mmCIF file of C-alpha atoms in Angstrom:
data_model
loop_
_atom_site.group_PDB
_atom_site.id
_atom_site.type_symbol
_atom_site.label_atom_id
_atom_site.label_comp_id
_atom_site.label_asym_id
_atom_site.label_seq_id
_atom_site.Cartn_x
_atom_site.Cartn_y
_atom_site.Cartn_z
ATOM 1 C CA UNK A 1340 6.308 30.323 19.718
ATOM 2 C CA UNK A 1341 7.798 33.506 18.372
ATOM 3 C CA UNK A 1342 6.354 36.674 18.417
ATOM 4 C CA UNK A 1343 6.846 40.837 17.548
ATOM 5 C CA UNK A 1344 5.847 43.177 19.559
ATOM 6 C CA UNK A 1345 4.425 45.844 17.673
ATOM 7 C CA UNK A 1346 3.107 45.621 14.988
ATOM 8 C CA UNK A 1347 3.452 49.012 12.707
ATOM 9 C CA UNK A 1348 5.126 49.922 9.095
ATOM 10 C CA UNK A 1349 8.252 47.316 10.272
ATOM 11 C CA UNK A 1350 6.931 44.612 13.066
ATOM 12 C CA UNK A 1351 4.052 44.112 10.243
ATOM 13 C CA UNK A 1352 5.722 42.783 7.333
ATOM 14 C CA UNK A 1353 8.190 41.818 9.659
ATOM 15 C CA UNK A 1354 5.797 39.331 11.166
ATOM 16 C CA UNK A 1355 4.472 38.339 7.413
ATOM 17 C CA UNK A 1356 7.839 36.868 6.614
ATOM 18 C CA UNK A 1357 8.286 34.791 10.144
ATOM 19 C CA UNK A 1358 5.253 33.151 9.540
ATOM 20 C CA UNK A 1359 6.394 32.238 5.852
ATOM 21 C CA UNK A 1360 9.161 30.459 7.641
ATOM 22 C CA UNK A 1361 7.385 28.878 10.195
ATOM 23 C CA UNK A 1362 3.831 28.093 11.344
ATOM 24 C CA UNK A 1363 4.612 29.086 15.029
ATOM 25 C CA UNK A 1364 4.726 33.295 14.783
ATOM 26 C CA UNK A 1365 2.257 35.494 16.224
ATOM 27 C CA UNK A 1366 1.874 39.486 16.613
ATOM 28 C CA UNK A 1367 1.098 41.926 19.356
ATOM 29 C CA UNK A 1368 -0.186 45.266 18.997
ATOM 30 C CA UNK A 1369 -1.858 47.463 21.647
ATOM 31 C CA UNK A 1370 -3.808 48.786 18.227
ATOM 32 C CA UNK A 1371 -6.061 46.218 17.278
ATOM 33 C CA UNK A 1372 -5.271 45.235 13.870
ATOM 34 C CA UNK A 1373 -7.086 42.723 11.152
ATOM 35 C CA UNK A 1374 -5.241 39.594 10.745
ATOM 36 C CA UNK A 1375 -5.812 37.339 13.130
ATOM 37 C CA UNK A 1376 -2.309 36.114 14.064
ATOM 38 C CA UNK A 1377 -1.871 39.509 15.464
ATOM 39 C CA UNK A 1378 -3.308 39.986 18.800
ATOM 40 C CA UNK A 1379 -3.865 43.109 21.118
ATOM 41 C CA UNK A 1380 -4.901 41.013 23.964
ATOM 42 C CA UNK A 1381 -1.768 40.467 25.640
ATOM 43 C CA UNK A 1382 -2.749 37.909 27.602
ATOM 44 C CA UNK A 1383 -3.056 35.586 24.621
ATOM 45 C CA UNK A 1384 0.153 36.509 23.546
ATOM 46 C CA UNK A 1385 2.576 35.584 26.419
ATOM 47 C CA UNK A 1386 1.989 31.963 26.976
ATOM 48 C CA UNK A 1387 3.871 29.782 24.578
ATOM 49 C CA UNK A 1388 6.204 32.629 24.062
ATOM 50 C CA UNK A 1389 9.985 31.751 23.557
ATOM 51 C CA UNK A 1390 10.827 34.175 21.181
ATOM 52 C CA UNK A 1391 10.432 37.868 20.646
ATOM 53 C CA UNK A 1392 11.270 40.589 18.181
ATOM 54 C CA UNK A 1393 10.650 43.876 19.901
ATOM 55 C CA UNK A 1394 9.418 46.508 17.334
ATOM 56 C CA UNK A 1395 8.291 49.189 19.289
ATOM 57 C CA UNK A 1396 8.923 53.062 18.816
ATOM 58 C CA UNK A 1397 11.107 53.782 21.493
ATOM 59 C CA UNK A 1398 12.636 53.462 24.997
ATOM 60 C CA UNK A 1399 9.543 54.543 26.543
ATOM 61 C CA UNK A 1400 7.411 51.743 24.627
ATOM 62 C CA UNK A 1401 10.177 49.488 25.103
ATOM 63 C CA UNK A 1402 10.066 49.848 29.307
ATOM 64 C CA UNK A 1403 6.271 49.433 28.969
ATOM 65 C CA UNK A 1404 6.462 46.280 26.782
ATOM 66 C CA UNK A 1405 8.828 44.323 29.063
ATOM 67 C CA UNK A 1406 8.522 46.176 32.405
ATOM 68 C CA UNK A 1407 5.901 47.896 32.816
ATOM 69 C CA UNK A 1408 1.962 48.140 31.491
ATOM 70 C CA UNK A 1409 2.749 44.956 30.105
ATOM 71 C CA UNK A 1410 5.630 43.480 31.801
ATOM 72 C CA UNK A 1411 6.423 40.840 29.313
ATOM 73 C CA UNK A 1412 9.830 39.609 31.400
ATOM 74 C CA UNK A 1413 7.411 38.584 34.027
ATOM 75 C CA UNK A 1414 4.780 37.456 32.322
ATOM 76 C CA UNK A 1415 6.297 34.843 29.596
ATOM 77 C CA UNK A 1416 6.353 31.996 31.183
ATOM 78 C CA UNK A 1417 8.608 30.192 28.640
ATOM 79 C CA UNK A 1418 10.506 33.374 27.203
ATOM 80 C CA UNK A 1419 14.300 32.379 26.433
ATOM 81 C CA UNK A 1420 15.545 35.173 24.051
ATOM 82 C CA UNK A 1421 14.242 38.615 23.164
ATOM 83 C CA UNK A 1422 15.482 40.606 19.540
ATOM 84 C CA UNK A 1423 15.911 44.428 20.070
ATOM 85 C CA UNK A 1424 15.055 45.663 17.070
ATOM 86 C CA UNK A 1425 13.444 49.196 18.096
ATOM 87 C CA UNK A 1426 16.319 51.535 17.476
ATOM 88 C CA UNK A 1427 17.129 53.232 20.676
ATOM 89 C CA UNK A 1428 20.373 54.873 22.384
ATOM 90 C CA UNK A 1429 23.037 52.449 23.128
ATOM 91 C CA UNK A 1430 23.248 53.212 26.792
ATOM 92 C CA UNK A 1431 19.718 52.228 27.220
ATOM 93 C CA UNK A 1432 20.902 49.294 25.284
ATOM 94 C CA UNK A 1433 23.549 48.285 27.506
ATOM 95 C CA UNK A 1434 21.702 48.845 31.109
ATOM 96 C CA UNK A 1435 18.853 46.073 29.893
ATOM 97 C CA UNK A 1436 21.385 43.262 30.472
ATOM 98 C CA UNK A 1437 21.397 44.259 34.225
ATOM 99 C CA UNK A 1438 17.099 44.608 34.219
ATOM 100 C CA UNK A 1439 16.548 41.070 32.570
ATOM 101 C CA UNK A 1440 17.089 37.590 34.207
ATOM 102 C CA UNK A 1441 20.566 35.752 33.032
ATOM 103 C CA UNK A 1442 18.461 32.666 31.851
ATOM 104 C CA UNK A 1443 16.792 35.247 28.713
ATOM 105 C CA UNK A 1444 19.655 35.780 25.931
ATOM 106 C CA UNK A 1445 19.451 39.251 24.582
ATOM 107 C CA UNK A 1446 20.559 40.233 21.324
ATOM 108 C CA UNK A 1447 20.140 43.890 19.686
ATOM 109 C CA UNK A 1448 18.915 43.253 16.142
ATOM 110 C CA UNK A 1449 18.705 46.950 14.891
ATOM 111 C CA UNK A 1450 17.534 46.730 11.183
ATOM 112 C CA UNK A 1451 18.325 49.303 7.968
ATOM 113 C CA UNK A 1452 16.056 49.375 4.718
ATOM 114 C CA UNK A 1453 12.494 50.616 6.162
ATOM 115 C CA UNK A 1454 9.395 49.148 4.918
ATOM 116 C CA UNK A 1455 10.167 48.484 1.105
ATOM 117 C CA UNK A 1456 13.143 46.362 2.790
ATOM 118 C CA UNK A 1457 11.027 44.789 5.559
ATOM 119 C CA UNK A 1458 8.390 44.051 2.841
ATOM 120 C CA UNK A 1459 10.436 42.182 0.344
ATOM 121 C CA UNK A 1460 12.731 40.934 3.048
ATOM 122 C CA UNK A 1461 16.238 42.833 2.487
ATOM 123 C CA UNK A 1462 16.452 43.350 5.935
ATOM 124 C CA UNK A 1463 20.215 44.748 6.724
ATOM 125 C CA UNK A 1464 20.716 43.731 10.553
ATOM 126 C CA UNK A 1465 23.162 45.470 12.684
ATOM 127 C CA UNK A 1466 23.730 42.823 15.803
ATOM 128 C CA UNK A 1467 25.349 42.656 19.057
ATOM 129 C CA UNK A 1468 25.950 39.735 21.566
ATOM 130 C CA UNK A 1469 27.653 36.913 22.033
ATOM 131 C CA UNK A 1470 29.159 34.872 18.627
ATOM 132 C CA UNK A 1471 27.006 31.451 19.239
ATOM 133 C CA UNK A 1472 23.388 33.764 20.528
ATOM 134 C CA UNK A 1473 24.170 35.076 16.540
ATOM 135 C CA UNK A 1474 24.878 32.224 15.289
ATOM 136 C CA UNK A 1475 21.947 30.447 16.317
ATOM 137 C CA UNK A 1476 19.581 33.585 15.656
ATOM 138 C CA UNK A 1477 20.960 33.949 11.823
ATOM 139 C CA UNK A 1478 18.331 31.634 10.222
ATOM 140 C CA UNK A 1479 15.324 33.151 11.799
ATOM 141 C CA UNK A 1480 16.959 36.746 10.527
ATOM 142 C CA UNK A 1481 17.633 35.001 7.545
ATOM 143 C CA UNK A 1482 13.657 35.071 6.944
ATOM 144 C CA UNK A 1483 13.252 38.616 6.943
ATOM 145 C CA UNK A 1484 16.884 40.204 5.585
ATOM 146 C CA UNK A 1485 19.465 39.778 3.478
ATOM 147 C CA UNK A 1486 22.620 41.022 5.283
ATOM 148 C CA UNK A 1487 24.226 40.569 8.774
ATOM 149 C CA UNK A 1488 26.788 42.415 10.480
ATOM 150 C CA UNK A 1489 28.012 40.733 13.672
ATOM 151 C CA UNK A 1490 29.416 44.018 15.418
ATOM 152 C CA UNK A 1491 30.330 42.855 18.749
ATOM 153 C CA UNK A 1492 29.094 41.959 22.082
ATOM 154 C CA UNK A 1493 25.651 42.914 23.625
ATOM 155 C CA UNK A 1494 24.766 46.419 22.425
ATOM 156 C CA UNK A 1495 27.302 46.718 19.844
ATOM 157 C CA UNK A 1496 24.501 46.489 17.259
ATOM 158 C CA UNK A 1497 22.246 49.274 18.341
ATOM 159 C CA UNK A 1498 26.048 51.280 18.865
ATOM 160 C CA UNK A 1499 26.456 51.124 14.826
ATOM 161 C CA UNK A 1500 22.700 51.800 14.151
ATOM 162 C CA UNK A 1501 22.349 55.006 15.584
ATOM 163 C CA UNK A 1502 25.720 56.141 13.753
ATOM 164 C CA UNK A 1503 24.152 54.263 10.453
ATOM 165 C CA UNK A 1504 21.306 56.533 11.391
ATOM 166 C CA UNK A 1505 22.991 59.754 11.900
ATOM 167 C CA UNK A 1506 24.237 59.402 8.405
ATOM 168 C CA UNK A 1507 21.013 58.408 6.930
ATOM 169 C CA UNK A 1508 19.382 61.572 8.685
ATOM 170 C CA UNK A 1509 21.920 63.875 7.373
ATOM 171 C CA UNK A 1510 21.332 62.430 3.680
ATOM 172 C CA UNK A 1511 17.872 62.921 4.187
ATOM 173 C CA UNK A 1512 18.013 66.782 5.305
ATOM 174 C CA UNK A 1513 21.102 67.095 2.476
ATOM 175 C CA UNK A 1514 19.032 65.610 -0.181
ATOM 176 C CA UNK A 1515 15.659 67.506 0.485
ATOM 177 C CA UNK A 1516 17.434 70.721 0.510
ATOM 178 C CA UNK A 1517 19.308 69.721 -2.691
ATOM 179 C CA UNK A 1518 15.693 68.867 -4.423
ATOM 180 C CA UNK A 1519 14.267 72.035 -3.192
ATOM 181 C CA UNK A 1520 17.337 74.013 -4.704
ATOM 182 C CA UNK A 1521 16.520 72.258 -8.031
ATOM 183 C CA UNK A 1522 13.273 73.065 -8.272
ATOM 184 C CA UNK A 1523 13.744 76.830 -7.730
ATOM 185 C CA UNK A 1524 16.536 76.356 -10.497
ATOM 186 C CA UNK A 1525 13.732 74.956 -12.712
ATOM 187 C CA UNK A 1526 15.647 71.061 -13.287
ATOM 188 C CA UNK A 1527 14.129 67.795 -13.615
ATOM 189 C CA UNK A 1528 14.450 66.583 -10.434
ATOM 190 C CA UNK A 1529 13.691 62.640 -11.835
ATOM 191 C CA UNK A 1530 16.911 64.016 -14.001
ATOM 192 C CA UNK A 1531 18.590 64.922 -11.578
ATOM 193 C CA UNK A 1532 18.028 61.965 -8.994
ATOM 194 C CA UNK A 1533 19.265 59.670 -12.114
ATOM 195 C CA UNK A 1534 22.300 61.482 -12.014
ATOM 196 C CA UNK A 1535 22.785 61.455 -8.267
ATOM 197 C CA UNK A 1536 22.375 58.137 -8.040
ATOM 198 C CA UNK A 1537 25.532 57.524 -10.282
ATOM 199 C CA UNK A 1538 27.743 60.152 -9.403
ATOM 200 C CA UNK A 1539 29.152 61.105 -6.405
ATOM 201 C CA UNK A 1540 26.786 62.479 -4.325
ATOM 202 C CA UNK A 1541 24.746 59.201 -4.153
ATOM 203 C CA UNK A 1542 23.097 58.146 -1.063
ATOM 204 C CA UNK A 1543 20.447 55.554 -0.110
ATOM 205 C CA UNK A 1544 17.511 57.735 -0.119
ATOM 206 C CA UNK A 1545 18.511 59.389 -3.215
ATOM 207 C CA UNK A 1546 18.813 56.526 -5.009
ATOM 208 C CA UNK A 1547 15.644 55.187 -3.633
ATOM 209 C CA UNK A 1548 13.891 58.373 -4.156
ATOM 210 C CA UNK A 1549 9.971 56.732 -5.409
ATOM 211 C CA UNK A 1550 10.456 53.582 -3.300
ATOM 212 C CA UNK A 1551 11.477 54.555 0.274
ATOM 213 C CA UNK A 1552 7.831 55.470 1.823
ATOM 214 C CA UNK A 1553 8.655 58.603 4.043
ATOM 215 C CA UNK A 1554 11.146 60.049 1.144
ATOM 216 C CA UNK A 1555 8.678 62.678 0.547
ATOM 217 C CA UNK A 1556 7.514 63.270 3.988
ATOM 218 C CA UNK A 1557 7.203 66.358 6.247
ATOM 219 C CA UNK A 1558 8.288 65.755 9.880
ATOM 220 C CA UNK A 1559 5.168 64.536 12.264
ATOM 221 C CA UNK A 1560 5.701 63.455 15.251
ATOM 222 C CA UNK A 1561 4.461 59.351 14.841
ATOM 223 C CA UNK A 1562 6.009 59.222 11.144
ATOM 224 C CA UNK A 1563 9.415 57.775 9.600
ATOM 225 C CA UNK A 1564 10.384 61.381 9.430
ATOM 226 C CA UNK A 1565 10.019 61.713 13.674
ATOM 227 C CA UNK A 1566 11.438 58.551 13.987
ATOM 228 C CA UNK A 1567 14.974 59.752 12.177
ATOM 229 C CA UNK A 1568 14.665 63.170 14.894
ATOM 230 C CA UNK A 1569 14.462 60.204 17.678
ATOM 231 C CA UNK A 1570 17.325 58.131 15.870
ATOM 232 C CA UNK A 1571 19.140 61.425 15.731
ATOM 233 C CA UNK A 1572 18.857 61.951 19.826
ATOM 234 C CA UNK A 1573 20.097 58.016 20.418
ATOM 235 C CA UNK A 1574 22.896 58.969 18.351
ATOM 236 C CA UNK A 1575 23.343 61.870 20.460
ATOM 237 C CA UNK A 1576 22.992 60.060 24.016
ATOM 238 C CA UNK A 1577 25.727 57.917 23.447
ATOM 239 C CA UNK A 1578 28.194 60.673 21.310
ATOM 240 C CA UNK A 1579 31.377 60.475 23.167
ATOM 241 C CA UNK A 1580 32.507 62.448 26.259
ATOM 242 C CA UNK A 1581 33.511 66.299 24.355
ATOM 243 C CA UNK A 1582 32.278 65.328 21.141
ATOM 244 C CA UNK A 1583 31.392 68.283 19.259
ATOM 245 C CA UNK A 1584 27.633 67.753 18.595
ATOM 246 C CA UNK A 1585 26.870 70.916 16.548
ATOM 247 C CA UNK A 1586 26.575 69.226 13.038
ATOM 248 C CA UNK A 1587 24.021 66.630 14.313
ATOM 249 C CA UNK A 1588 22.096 69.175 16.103
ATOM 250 C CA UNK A 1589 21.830 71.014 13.014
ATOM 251 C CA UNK A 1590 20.893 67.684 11.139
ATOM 252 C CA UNK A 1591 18.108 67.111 13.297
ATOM 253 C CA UNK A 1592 17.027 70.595 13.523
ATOM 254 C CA UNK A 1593 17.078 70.281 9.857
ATOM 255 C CA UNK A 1594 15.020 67.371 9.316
ATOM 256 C CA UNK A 1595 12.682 68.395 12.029
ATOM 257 C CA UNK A 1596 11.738 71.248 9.931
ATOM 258 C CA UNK A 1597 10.878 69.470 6.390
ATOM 259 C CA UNK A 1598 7.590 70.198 5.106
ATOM 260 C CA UNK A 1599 5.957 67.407 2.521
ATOM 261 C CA UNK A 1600 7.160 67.171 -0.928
ATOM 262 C CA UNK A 1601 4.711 66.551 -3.534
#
């Protein structure tokens, strides 16, 4: 069987699109949720379990899900390969290898388009591990996204996701501050994103302005918004020894302060 583990704006649709592909795909949630094929019992989840996408928030959820309150590396029985797909810092990446048995392939399956791309199944995956684990996983990814970048060995993916990241956060903060400008200069800001989006300052969330669901968000702390300040921190944890971290600090700082746009 394969499962995801949490079940929220990406594990969700996510999980829709496995089970399009395949009759075998179940969810787990610790939030009870409607469908049926996603569980919060855990206990129902673990036993026919081969497979897992983990979709969780972050690296405490993570150690929970596979160590801890749940301890899912102990408890699947049958559990030969687990996805990474939580975005988290790369040197928390790198030290699962040494926490998991040998016999359980890991891969880190980072993924870039948020929920419009989970939902229509755009999915870009950042991946890291060995060439024939990727190989082998690229149909099942093939369900739920569109493009896959092989970047290396074993935490190589969730390397180039929190640098993806830290570029997506600083359009974010950029862009908001650019839309707020325009509005105290009195322009169309529609006008203005049509412009953006074919001149050169376009960026992803400019150009998907009315279809990226946090675009218009203020920062809370279990929101996309939050999520981008945590992205921001991974990024952080694994910046080189001497980098000069000022401009991301002041990118998060920045993005930690937005207020919602209506």
């Amino acid at each position: 069987m394969i499962g995801v583990a949490g079940c929220g704006r990406m594990g969700a649709p996510m999980l829709d699109a496995l089970r399009d592909g395949t009759a075998h795909a179940m969810g787990f949630d610790v939030v009870a949720k409607d469908p049926d094929y996603i569980t919060s019992d855990f206990d129902a989840f673990v036993p026919q379990l081969e497979t897992v996408f983990t979709v969780v928030r972050d690296a405490d959820e993570t150690d929970a899900l596979l160590f801890d309150t749940q301890n899912l590396i102990a408890a699947a029985p049958v559990l030969r390969r687990i996805f990474i797909c939580s975005t988290l810092s790369p040197r928390y990446v790198h030290a699962l290898r040494a926490r998991v048995s040998d016999h359980i392939t890991l891969i880190d399956a980072p993924m870039s388009g948020a929920q419009a791309g989970a939902e229509d199944r755009s999915l870009s995956f950042m991946l890291g591990g060995a060439q024939s684990d990727i190989d082998d996983a690229i149909p099942l990814l093939s369900l739920m996204g569109r493009h896959f970048h092989h970047m290396g060995p074993f935490g190589s993916g969730m390397q180039a996701k929190v640098l993806n990241n830290l570029l997506a956060a600083s359009h974010t903060a950029m862009t908001r501050l650019v839309l707020d400008w325009a509005d105290a200069a009195g322009l169309d800001t529609d006008k203005l994103l049509a412009l953006i989006k074919t001149s050169s300052g376009q960026n992803w969330l400019a150009s998907g302005f009315e279809t990226i669901e946090f675009a218009k968000d203020g920062h809370a702390a279990d929101n996309s918004i939050g999520v981008l300040v945590k992205d921001v921190a991974a990024a952080l944890d694994a910046a080189p020894d001497g980098a000069d971290m000022t401009l991301p600090k002041i990118v998060q700082a920045a993005i930690r302060n937005l207020t919602p746009r209506d």
